[in-house]
XYZ file of C-alpha atoms in Angstrom:
389
model
C -19.453 -8.959 -2.783
C -17.603 -6.077 -4.817
C -18.800 -3.011 -3.429
C -18.995 -0.074 -5.817
C -17.700 2.885 -3.965
C -20.828 4.741 -5.015
C -22.857 1.453 -3.229
C -20.592 1.998 -0.263
C -21.478 5.429 0.103
C -25.401 4.711 -0.506
C -25.000 1.508 1.657
C -23.850 4.154 4.771
C -27.131 6.482 3.784
C -25.854 9.674 3.092
C -26.030 9.582 -0.278
C -23.510 9.577 -3.474
C -23.317 13.568 -2.975
C -22.565 12.983 0.573
C -20.239 13.860 2.671
C -17.462 10.965 1.394
C -17.769 11.346 -1.647
C -14.926 13.706 -1.847
C -12.767 11.412 0.622
C -13.136 8.984 -1.963
C -12.259 10.760 -4.679
C -9.433 12.697 -3.579
C -8.185 9.696 -0.877
C -6.623 7.802 -3.440
C -4.069 9.369 -3.739
C -0.812 8.942 -6.052
C -1.831 5.184 -6.914
C -5.151 6.764 -8.379
C -4.055 9.578 -10.744
C -0.478 9.232 -11.687
C -0.873 5.827 -13.509
C -0.673 7.138 -16.963
C 0.788 11.016 -18.455
C -2.733 11.564 -19.726
C -4.324 15.191 -18.188
C -6.149 15.010 -14.898
C -9.791 15.377 -16.430
C -8.962 12.591 -18.696
C -8.015 10.166 -16.125
C -10.547 11.199 -13.916
C -13.486 10.529 -16.589
C -11.884 6.891 -18.196
C -11.884 5.883 -14.126
C -15.211 7.227 -13.682
C -17.065 5.147 -17.218
C -19.627 2.979 -16.498
C -18.318 -0.683 -17.341
C -14.498 0.399 -17.710
C -12.279 -1.930 -15.352
C -10.132 -0.225 -13.259
C -7.247 -2.513 -11.809
C -4.544 -0.094 -12.147
C -4.422 1.477 -8.235
C -4.289 -1.813 -6.109
C -7.178 -0.663 -4.417
C -9.299 -3.668 -2.815
C -12.193 -4.285 -5.090
C -14.111 -5.829 -2.344
C -14.291 -3.175 0.240
C -14.713 -3.685 3.845
C -16.135 -6.178 5.755
C -19.478 -6.718 7.286
C -18.589 -5.520 10.900
C -16.434 -2.411 9.402
C -19.902 -1.566 7.206
C -22.262 -1.921 10.080
C -20.117 -0.087 12.706
C -19.951 2.540 10.274
C -23.486 2.793 10.003
C -24.148 3.035 13.352
C -21.911 5.706 13.818
C -23.662 7.786 11.144
C -26.620 7.006 12.203
C -25.944 7.375 15.968
C -22.589 9.232 16.798
C -21.309 11.043 14.013
C -22.228 14.528 15.499
C -19.557 13.584 18.241
C -16.184 14.375 17.744
C -14.740 10.884 19.183
C -11.061 11.672 20.054
C -11.744 8.975 22.326
C -11.817 6.322 19.850
C -9.309 7.587 17.366
C -6.542 8.865 19.473
C -7.289 6.107 22.254
C -9.564 2.957 21.458
C -7.475 2.699 17.833
C -3.810 2.603 19.136
C -4.578 0.001 21.661
C -6.734 -2.165 19.381
C -3.846 -1.961 16.620
C -0.825 -3.172 19.010
C -2.903 -5.945 20.547
C -3.663 -7.150 16.968
C 0.193 -6.858 15.665
C 1.740 -8.129 19.046
C 5.386 -8.905 19.006
C 5.310 -6.503 23.017
C 3.657 -3.508 21.167
C 1.383 -1.295 23.407
C -0.253 1.404 22.365
C 2.484 4.023 23.155
C 4.232 2.259 20.151
C 1.244 3.363 17.606
C 1.153 6.653 15.757
C -1.598 7.025 13.345
C -2.174 9.350 10.490
C -4.414 9.850 7.609
C -3.637 7.643 5.069
C 0.060 6.118 5.623
C 1.949 8.166 2.710
C 1.740 10.824 5.564
C 3.664 8.127 7.648
C 6.539 7.605 4.454
C 6.793 11.775 4.037
C 7.020 12.136 8.117
C 9.522 9.200 7.656
C 11.694 11.022 4.916
C 11.279 14.629 6.388
C 12.598 13.274 9.352
C 15.621 11.437 8.567
C 16.363 12.960 5.440
C 18.720 16.330 4.077
C 21.071 17.265 1.650
C 23.552 15.974 3.611
C 21.638 11.990 4.429
C 20.718 10.391 1.705
C 17.624 8.369 0.975
C 18.223 4.372 0.044
C 15.380 3.132 -2.088
C 14.895 0.295 -4.113
C 14.370 0.688 -7.755
C 11.439 -0.010 -8.909
C 9.691 0.310 -5.524
C 7.389 2.655 -4.451
C 8.655 6.552 -5.501
C 6.853 8.515 -2.644
C 9.400 8.343 -0.397
C 11.982 9.383 -3.799
C 9.791 11.925 -4.650
C 10.224 13.639 -1.190
C 13.649 13.403 -1.120
C 14.046 15.033 -4.517
C 11.809 17.749 -2.786
C 14.298 18.304 -0.377
C 17.326 18.191 -2.436
C 19.125 14.812 -0.828
C 20.781 12.203 -2.616
C 18.520 8.989 -3.658
C 20.787 5.603 -3.780
C 18.758 3.603 -6.012
C 19.653 0.042 -5.930
C 18.097 -2.281 -8.648
C 15.721 -5.133 -7.925
C 17.603 -9.022 -7.961
C 16.974 -11.508 -11.378
C 13.997 -12.299 -9.306
C 12.354 -8.918 -8.999
C 13.287 -9.369 -5.182
C 14.656 -6.174 -3.256
C 18.689 -6.556 -3.146
C 19.030 -6.723 0.398
C 22.800 -6.833 0.511
C 23.247 -4.022 -1.827
C 20.616 -1.613 -0.052
C 22.433 -2.485 3.532
C 26.088 -1.617 1.377
C 24.277 1.342 0.273
C 22.655 2.158 3.885
C 26.127 2.913 5.243
C 25.827 7.208 5.948
C 22.301 7.380 4.668
C 19.687 9.353 6.560
C 17.163 6.468 5.589
C 16.441 3.163 4.298
C 13.284 3.310 2.824
C 12.170 -1.035 2.083
C 8.449 -1.877 0.598
C 8.123 -5.646 1.937
C 6.113 -6.476 -0.079
C 7.525 -4.366 -2.655
C 5.474 -1.966 -5.075
C 5.347 -2.987 -7.931
C 7.532 -5.965 -8.328
C 5.028 -7.342 -6.182
C 7.904 -10.090 -4.207
C 8.252 -10.235 -0.453
C 11.242 -10.989 1.914
C 10.945 -13.551 4.736
C 10.635 -11.979 8.190
C 14.261 -13.462 9.055
C 15.561 -11.639 5.922
C 14.103 -8.540 6.918
C 15.531 -8.869 10.641
C 19.010 -9.265 9.560
C 19.011 -6.582 7.157
C 17.902 -4.664 9.589
C 20.423 -5.871 12.364
C 23.454 -5.124 9.652
C 22.560 -1.664 8.869
C 22.006 -0.696 12.791
C 25.418 -2.686 12.928
C 26.987 -0.726 10.391
C 25.502 2.497 10.184
C 24.017 3.128 13.295
C 22.437 6.204 12.775
C 20.502 5.265 10.155
C 16.484 4.866 10.169
C 14.771 2.264 8.406
C 11.607 2.439 7.266
C 9.419 -0.757 6.779
C 6.505 -0.601 4.846
C 4.092 -3.283 4.986
C 1.154 -1.582 3.264
C 0.571 -5.219 1.510
C 1.708 -7.500 4.322
C -1.933 -8.711 4.805
C -1.738 -10.134 1.191
C 1.170 -12.433 1.920
C 0.706 -16.133 1.724
C 4.122 -17.401 2.226
C 4.103 -18.121 5.658
C 7.752 -16.571 5.927
C 6.301 -13.213 5.168
C 5.580 -11.436 7.906
C 5.746 -7.990 10.233
C 9.264 -6.642 11.648
C 7.201 -5.096 14.408
C 9.430 -6.887 16.652
C 12.083 -4.896 15.224
C 11.203 -1.346 16.127
C 11.137 -1.950 19.392
C 14.722 -3.246 19.385
C 16.435 -0.087 17.789
C 15.992 3.797 17.934
C 14.781 4.990 14.605
C 13.019 1.698 13.013
C 9.403 1.802 12.411
C 7.315 -0.075 9.762
C 4.025 2.026 8.031
C 0.808 0.186 7.338
C -2.440 1.356 5.928
C -5.943 0.438 6.024
C -6.156 1.585 2.063
C -5.410 -2.506 0.919
C -6.835 -5.725 2.818
C -9.101 -3.724 4.934
C -10.546 -2.127 1.615
C -10.682 1.423 3.139
C -8.760 3.220 0.805
C -10.938 6.552 0.229
C -11.377 6.717 4.298
C -7.801 7.398 4.555
C -6.280 5.539 7.679
C -2.787 4.709 7.948
C 0.085 4.606 11.338
C 3.463 3.762 12.021
C 4.619 1.234 14.706
C 7.907 2.103 16.525
C 9.397 3.645 19.913
C 7.594 6.641 21.042
C 11.100 8.819 20.282
C 10.791 7.273 17.016
C 7.443 7.810 16.555
C 7.823 11.832 18.589
C 10.328 12.759 15.549
C 7.840 11.646 12.989
C 5.003 13.387 14.392
C 7.000 16.460 14.856
C 8.140 16.406 10.998
C 4.894 16.423 9.107
C 1.147 17.041 9.760
C -0.192 13.455 9.824
C -4.323 14.805 10.150
C -6.544 14.112 12.631
C -8.409 11.018 11.952
C -12.512 10.954 12.153
C -14.691 8.768 14.224
C -16.056 7.187 11.092
C -12.664 6.177 10.088
C -11.335 4.799 13.459
C -14.527 3.026 14.375
C -14.421 1.048 10.760
C -10.920 0.659 11.573
C -11.427 -0.995 14.725
C -14.121 -2.936 13.877
C -11.879 -4.746 11.214
C -9.063 -5.146 13.585
C -11.801 -7.015 15.702
C -13.130 -9.032 12.570
C -10.018 -11.156 12.264
C -11.916 -14.181 10.005
C -12.485 -11.517 7.284
C -9.000 -10.951 7.229
C -8.377 -14.725 6.286
C -10.955 -14.891 3.937
C -9.951 -11.898 2.068
C -6.358 -13.036 1.569
C -7.903 -16.709 0.487
C -9.826 -14.689 -2.037
C -7.633 -12.765 -3.247
C -5.081 -15.596 -3.267
C -7.662 -17.291 -5.680
C -8.242 -14.370 -7.840
C -4.213 -13.765 -8.224
C -3.324 -18.050 -9.054
C -6.481 -17.591 -11.844
C -4.790 -14.463 -13.561
C -0.972 -15.506 -13.127
C -2.104 -18.948 -14.689
C -3.571 -17.102 -17.050
C -0.609 -15.165 -18.321
C 1.390 -18.583 -17.786
C -0.514 -20.310 -20.798
C -0.439 -17.381 -22.995
C 3.210 -17.747 -22.491
C 3.928 -14.417 -19.934
C 5.434 -14.718 -17.039
C 4.850 -12.546 -13.601
C 6.619 -11.961 -10.653
C 5.896 -14.407 -7.548
C 3.292 -11.835 -6.425
C 2.597 -11.724 -2.126
C -0.205 -8.669 -3.116
C -3.233 -7.679 -4.913
C -1.437 -7.116 -7.709
C 0.669 -8.717 -10.406
C 4.002 -7.645 -12.413
C 4.248 -9.147 -15.591
C 6.469 -9.375 -18.127
C 4.795 -8.488 -20.731
C 7.601 -7.726 -23.147
C 6.735 -4.783 -24.664
C 6.714 -1.098 -23.237
C 4.033 -0.309 -20.334
C 2.557 2.839 -21.699
C 1.589 0.442 -25.045
C -0.007 -2.229 -23.199
C -1.581 0.086 -21.000
C -2.881 2.188 -23.700
C -4.056 -0.774 -25.733
C -5.917 -2.015 -22.686
C -7.315 1.382 -22.097
C -8.889 1.669 -25.309
C -10.636 -2.243 -24.299
C -11.604 -0.703 -20.983
C -9.756 -1.936 -18.650
C -6.985 0.189 -16.667
C -3.275 -1.236 -15.440
C -0.583 0.558 -13.884
C 1.574 3.606 -14.472
C 4.924 3.138 -15.414
C 7.733 1.531 -13.022
C 11.238 3.097 -14.497
C 13.883 1.068 -14.570
C 11.352 -1.433 -16.014
C 8.385 0.388 -18.110
C 9.996 -1.156 -20.996
C 9.487 -4.497 -20.477
C 6.857 -4.611 -17.063
C 3.623 -3.619 -16.568
C 2.176 -3.833 -12.845
C -1.950 -5.147 -13.150
C -4.096 -4.790 -9.875
C -6.112 -7.674 -9.199
C -9.971 -6.800 -9.262
C -13.080 -9.502 -8.494
C -12.881 -12.134 -9.916
C -15.159 -11.308 -12.621
C -13.329 -8.576 -13.076
C -9.809 -10.283 -13.715
C -12.032 -13.181 -16.132
C -13.120 -9.973 -18.671
C -9.574 -8.099 -18.087
C -8.054 -11.637 -18.853
C -9.775 -11.796 -22.026
C -8.609 -8.418 -23.236
C -5.386 -9.356 -22.336
C -5.304 -12.172 -24.795
C -6.253 -10.076 -27.133
C -3.514 -7.532 -27.084
C -0.409 -9.735 -26.196
C -1.753 -12.780 -28.537
C -2.164 -10.952 -31.791
């Protein structure tokens, strides 16, 4: 069932102008507001118009699962007047650690109001004017932007011909660096490396450059259907200054509630917590996250539905003669053979919002998030009109 933000808020019984409305708008972070160079007001107006298909921000159009909604509804009616610190600070980390496995305990979990805070903390903890950041090109820009604010060098390593991260190139660039940011699966190219490849990469970097920290961003890993793709959680227990970042904004459908976390050794997590304020989770968010983690069948169903929508959309582009990368995420990176800005403007003129520019491939490739099947069927008809004329 597709669940809009308004429907979600109403389902909790607090009305469209209630306490969550601001979080739903502002909590969408960079993915929502920088897909286009248009002014803020124009973006906001376009994204809230009735009938507009929003496939620009890698959000989960289906929203949270039933267990999460039921649990949050119960909190709203009976427990929201309490601070709920035990739920957020004790119960949630324990449930996260148990769900990830690989020997993690609650001491290996650091929660945050969104994973963006974890990324910023990582850069601020390990990057400086004398300690560069290593990132792929293209990849998620947040760490690069923070490094720029710090006056740090950024070593950008182009993706390979298959639009995967160049692990060999990144390992070489990591020598003497402060932090390597490894987005796996990668945003925006949607590709992923196997668990064994990532483990070998971490081992190589820590051997060649022991003082270099490694952040593996696993925001989209729950969508991976390639069975060789897996978490690097086990590696975080083997080394200091190696950690993963996860979010509930994607597969768990809780973007507006702001929930993310890091996993690593306690000494590593202490450095992150000291580097940047990570916020304090509220009882509603923590309760929804716990319920989501305790409903694994929903995640299986979400992954399979996303695969179904993804396969349909990839095949539609293939029939038009256009190629998408091997997506392991809830978005596609498509060679539209024209500047992304032109494709984006043409799609917006017909009521479809797609992703922002991703240099250095912004002259040929567009990122397209996956909505519901109904939304993608409508969007594909728009794409046909744009690309087949």
